[in-house]
PDB file of C-alpha atoms in Angstrom:
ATOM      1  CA  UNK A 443       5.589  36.125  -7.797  1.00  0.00           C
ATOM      2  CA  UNK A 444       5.263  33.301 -10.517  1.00  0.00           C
ATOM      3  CA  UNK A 445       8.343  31.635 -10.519  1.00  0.00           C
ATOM      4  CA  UNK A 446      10.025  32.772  -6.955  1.00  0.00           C
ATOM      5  CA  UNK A 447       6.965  31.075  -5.117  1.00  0.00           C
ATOM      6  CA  UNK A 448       7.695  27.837  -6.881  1.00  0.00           C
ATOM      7  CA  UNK A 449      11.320  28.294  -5.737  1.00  0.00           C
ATOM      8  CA  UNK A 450      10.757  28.540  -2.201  1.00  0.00           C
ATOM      9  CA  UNK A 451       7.783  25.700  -2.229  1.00  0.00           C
ATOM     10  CA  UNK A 452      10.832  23.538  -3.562  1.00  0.00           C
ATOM     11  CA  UNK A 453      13.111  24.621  -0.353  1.00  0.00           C
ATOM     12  CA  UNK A 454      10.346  24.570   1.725  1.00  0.00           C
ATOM     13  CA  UNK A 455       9.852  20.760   0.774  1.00  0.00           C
ATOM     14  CA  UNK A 456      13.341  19.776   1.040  1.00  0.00           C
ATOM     15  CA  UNK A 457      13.670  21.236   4.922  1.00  0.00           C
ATOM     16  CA  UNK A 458       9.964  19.470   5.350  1.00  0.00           C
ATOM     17  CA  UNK A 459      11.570  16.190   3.505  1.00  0.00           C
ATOM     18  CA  UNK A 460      15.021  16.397   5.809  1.00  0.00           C
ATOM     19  CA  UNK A 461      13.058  17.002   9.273  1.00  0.00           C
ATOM     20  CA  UNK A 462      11.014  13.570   8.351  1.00  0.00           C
ATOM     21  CA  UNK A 463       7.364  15.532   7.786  1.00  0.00           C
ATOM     22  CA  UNK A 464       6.493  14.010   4.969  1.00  0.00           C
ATOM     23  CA  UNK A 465       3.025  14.924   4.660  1.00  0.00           C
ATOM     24  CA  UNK A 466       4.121  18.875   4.720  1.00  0.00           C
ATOM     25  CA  UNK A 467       6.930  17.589   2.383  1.00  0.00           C
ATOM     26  CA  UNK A 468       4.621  16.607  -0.017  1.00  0.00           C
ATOM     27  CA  UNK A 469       2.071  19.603   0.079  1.00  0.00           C
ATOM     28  CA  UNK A 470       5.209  21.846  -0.434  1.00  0.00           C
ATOM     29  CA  UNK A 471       6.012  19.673  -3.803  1.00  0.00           C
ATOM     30  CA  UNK A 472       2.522  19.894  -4.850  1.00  0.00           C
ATOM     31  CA  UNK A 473       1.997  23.327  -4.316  1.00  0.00           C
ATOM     32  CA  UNK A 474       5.244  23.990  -7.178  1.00  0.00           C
ATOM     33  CA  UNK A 475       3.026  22.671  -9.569  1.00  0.00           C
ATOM     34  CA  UNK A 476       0.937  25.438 -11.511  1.00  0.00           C
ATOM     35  CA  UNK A 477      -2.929  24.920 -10.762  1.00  0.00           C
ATOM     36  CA  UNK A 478      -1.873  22.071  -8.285  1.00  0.00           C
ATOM     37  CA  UNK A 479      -0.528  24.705  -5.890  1.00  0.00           C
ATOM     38  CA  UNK A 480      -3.504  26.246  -5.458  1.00  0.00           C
ATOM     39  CA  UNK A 481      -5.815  23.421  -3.862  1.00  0.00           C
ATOM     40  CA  UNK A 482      -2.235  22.256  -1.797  1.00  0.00           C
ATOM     41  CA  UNK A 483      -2.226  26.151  -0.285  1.00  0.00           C
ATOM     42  CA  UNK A 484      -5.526  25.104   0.663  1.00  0.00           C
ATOM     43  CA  UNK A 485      -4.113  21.877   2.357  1.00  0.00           C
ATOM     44  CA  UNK A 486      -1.427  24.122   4.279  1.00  0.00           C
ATOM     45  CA  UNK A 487      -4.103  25.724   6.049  1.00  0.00           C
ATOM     46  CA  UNK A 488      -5.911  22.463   6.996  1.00  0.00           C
ATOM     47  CA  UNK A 489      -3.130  21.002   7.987  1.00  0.00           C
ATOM     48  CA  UNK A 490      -2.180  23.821  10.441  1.00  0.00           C
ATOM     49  CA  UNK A 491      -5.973  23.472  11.807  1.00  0.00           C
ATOM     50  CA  UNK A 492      -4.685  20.377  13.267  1.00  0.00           C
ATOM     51  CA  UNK A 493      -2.055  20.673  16.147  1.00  0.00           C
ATOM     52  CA  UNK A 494       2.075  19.217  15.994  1.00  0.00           C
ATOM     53  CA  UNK A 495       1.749  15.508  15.103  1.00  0.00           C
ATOM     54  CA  UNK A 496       3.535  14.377  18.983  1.00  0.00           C
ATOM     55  CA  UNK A 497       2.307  11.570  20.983  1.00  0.00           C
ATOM     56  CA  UNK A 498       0.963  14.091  23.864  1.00  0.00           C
ATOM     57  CA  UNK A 499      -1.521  15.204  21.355  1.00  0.00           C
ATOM     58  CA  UNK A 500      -2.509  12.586  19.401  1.00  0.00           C
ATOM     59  CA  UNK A 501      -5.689  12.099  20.872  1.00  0.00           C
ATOM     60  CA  UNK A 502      -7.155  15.950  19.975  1.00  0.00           C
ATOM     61  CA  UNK A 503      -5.941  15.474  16.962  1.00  0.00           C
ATOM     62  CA  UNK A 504      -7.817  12.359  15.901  1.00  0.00           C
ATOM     63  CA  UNK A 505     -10.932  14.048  17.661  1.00  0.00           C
ATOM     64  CA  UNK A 506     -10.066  17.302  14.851  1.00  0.00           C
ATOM     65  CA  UNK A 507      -9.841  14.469  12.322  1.00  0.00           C
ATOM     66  CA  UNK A 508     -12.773  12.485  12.788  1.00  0.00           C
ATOM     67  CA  UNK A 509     -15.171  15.094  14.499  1.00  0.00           C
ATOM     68  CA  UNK A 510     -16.001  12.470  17.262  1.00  0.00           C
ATOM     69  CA  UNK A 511     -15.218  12.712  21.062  1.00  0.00           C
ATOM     70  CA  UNK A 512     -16.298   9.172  21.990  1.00  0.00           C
ATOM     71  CA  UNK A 513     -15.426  10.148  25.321  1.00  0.00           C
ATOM     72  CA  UNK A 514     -13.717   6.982  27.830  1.00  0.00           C
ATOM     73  CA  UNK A 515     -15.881   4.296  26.079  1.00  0.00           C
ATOM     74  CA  UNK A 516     -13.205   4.602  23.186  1.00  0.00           C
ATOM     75  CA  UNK A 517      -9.364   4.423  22.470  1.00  0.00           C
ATOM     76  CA  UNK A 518      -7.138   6.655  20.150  1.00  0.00           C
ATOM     77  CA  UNK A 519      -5.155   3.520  19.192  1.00  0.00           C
ATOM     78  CA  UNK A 520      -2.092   3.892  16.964  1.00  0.00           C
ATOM     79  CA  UNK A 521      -2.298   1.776  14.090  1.00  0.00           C
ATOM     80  CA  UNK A 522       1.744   1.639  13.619  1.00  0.00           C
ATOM     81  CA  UNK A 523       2.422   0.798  17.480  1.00  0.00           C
ATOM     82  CA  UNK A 524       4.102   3.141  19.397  1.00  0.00           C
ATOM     83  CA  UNK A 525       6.537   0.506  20.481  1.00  0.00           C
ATOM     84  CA  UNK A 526       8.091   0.161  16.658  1.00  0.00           C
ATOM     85  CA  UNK A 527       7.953   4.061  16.609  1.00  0.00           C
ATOM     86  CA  UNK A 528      11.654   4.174  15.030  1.00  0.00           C
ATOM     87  CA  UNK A 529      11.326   1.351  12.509  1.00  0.00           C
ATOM     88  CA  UNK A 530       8.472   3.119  10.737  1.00  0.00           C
ATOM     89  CA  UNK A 531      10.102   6.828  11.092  1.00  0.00           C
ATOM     90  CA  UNK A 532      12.508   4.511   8.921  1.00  0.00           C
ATOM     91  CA  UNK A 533       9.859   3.811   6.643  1.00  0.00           C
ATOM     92  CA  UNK A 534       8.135   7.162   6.313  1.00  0.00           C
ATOM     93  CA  UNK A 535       5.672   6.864   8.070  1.00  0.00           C
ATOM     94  CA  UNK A 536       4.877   9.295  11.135  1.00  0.00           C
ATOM     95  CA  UNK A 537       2.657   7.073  13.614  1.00  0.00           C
ATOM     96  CA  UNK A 538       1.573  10.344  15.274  1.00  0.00           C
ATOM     97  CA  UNK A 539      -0.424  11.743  12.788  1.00  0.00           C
ATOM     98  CA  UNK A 540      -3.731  11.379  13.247  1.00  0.00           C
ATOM     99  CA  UNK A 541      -4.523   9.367   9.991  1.00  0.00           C
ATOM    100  CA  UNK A 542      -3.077   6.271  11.175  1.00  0.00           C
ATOM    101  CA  UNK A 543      -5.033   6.542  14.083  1.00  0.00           C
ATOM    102  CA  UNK A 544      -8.442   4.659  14.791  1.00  0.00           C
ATOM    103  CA  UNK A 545     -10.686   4.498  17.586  1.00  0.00           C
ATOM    104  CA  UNK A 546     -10.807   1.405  19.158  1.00  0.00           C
ATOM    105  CA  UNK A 547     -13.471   0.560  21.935  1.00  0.00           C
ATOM    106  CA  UNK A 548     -11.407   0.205  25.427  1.00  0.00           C
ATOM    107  CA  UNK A 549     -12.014  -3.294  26.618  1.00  0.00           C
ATOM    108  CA  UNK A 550     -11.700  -4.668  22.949  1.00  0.00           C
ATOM    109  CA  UNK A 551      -8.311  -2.049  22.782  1.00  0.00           C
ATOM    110  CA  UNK A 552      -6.691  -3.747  25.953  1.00  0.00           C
ATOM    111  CA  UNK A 553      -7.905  -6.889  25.376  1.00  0.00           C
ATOM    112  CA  UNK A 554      -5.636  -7.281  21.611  1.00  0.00           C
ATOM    113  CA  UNK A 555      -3.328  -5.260  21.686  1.00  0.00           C
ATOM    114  CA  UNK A 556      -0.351  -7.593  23.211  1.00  0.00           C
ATOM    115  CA  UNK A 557      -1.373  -9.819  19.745  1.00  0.00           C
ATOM    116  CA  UNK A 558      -1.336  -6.628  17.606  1.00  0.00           C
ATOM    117  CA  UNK A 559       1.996  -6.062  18.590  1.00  0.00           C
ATOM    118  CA  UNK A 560       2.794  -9.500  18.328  1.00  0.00           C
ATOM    119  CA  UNK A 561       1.899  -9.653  14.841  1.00  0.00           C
ATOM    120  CA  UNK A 562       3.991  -6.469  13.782  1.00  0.00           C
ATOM    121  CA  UNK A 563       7.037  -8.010  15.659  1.00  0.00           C
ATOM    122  CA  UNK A 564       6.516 -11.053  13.197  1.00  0.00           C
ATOM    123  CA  UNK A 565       6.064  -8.013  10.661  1.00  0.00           C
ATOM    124  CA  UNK A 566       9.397  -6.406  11.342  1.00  0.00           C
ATOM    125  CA  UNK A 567      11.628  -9.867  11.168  1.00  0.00           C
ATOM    126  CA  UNK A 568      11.688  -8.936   7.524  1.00  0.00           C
ATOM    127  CA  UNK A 569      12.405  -5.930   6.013  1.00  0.00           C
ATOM    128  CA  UNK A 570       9.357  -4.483   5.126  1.00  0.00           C
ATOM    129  CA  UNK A 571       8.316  -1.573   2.629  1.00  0.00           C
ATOM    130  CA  UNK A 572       5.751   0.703   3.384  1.00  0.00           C
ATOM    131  CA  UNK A 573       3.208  -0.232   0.942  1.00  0.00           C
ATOM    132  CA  UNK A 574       3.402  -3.916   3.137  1.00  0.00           C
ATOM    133  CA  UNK A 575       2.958  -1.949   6.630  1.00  0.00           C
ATOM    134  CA  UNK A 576       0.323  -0.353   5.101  1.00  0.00           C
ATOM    135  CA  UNK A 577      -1.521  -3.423   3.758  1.00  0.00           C
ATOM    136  CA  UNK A 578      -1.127  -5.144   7.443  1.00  0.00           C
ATOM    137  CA  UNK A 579      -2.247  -2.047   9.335  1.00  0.00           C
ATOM    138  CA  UNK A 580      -5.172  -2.727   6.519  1.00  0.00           C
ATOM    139  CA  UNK A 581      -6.118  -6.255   7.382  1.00  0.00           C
ATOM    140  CA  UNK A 582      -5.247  -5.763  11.303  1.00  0.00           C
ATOM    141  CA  UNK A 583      -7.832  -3.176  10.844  1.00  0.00           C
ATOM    142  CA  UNK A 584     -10.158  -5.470   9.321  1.00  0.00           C
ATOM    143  CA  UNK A 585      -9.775  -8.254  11.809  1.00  0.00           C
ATOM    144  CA  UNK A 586     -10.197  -6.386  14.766  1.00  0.00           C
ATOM    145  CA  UNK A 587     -13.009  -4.029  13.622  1.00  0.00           C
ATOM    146  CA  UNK A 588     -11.795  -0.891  13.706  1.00  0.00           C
ATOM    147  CA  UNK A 589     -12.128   1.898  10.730  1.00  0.00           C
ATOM    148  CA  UNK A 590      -9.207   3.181   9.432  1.00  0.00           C
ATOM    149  CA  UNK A 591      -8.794   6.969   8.190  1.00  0.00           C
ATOM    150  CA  UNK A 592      -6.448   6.214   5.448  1.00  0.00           C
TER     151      UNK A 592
END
């Protein structure tokens, strides 16, 4: 149905938009666009092919994501620490989802991260946007070696 789909993409974005998934928020917007729909109907599915974006599960998913099991030699490391979970739900940003994850060899993981969380507290003293958490995730990244999937 032409226009009734584009109706209910719209309501289906603004329930994604108010529960704080705003990658699903975003397909649903897409997908009200003619043409543009079709390729983010296509993203629905892939999306689905990866499991709830929860802490418990965060690991499977960035093994889904990436197509690598490194197995104990490697971490699933948050990019946005788990410990400022709440200040970057405030910016949008949902630090479960397995594109702002990276893996991070053990020994290196446990050896920085105390100093990777130091430098977001020093991050958060201001009030950030999150084009600026996204360019220090970028150059934390950088510094400490590990590849990032966004």
């Amino acid at each position: 149905m032409p226009v009734a789909g584009e109706i209910f993409d719209g309501i289906n974005a603004l329930v994604y938009l108010c529960q704080g998934d705003y990658l699903n928020a975003s397909i649903s917007a897409t997908a009200m666009v003619p043409v543009a729909g079709w390729g983010a109907t296509g993203g629905k599915v892939t999306s689905k092919a990866l499991k709830a974006f929860k802490a418990g599960n965060f690991r499977k998913n960035m093994i889904r994501l990436t197509g690598i099991n490194p197995g104990k030699s490697m971490q699933a490391h948050h990019v946005f620490p788990k410990k400022f979970r709440t200040r970057f739900h405030e910016l949008g940003i949902n630090i479960d989802d397995p594109r702002f994850g990276s893996w991070w060899e053990t020994g290196a993981h446990q050896k920085n991260s105390y100093s990777y969380n130091l430098r977001w507290d020093e991050f958060f003293l201001d009030n950030p946007t999150t084009g600026e958490a996204y360019g220090l995730a970028r150059e934390l990244g950088a510094k400490h070696g590990f590849t990032l999937n966004f």
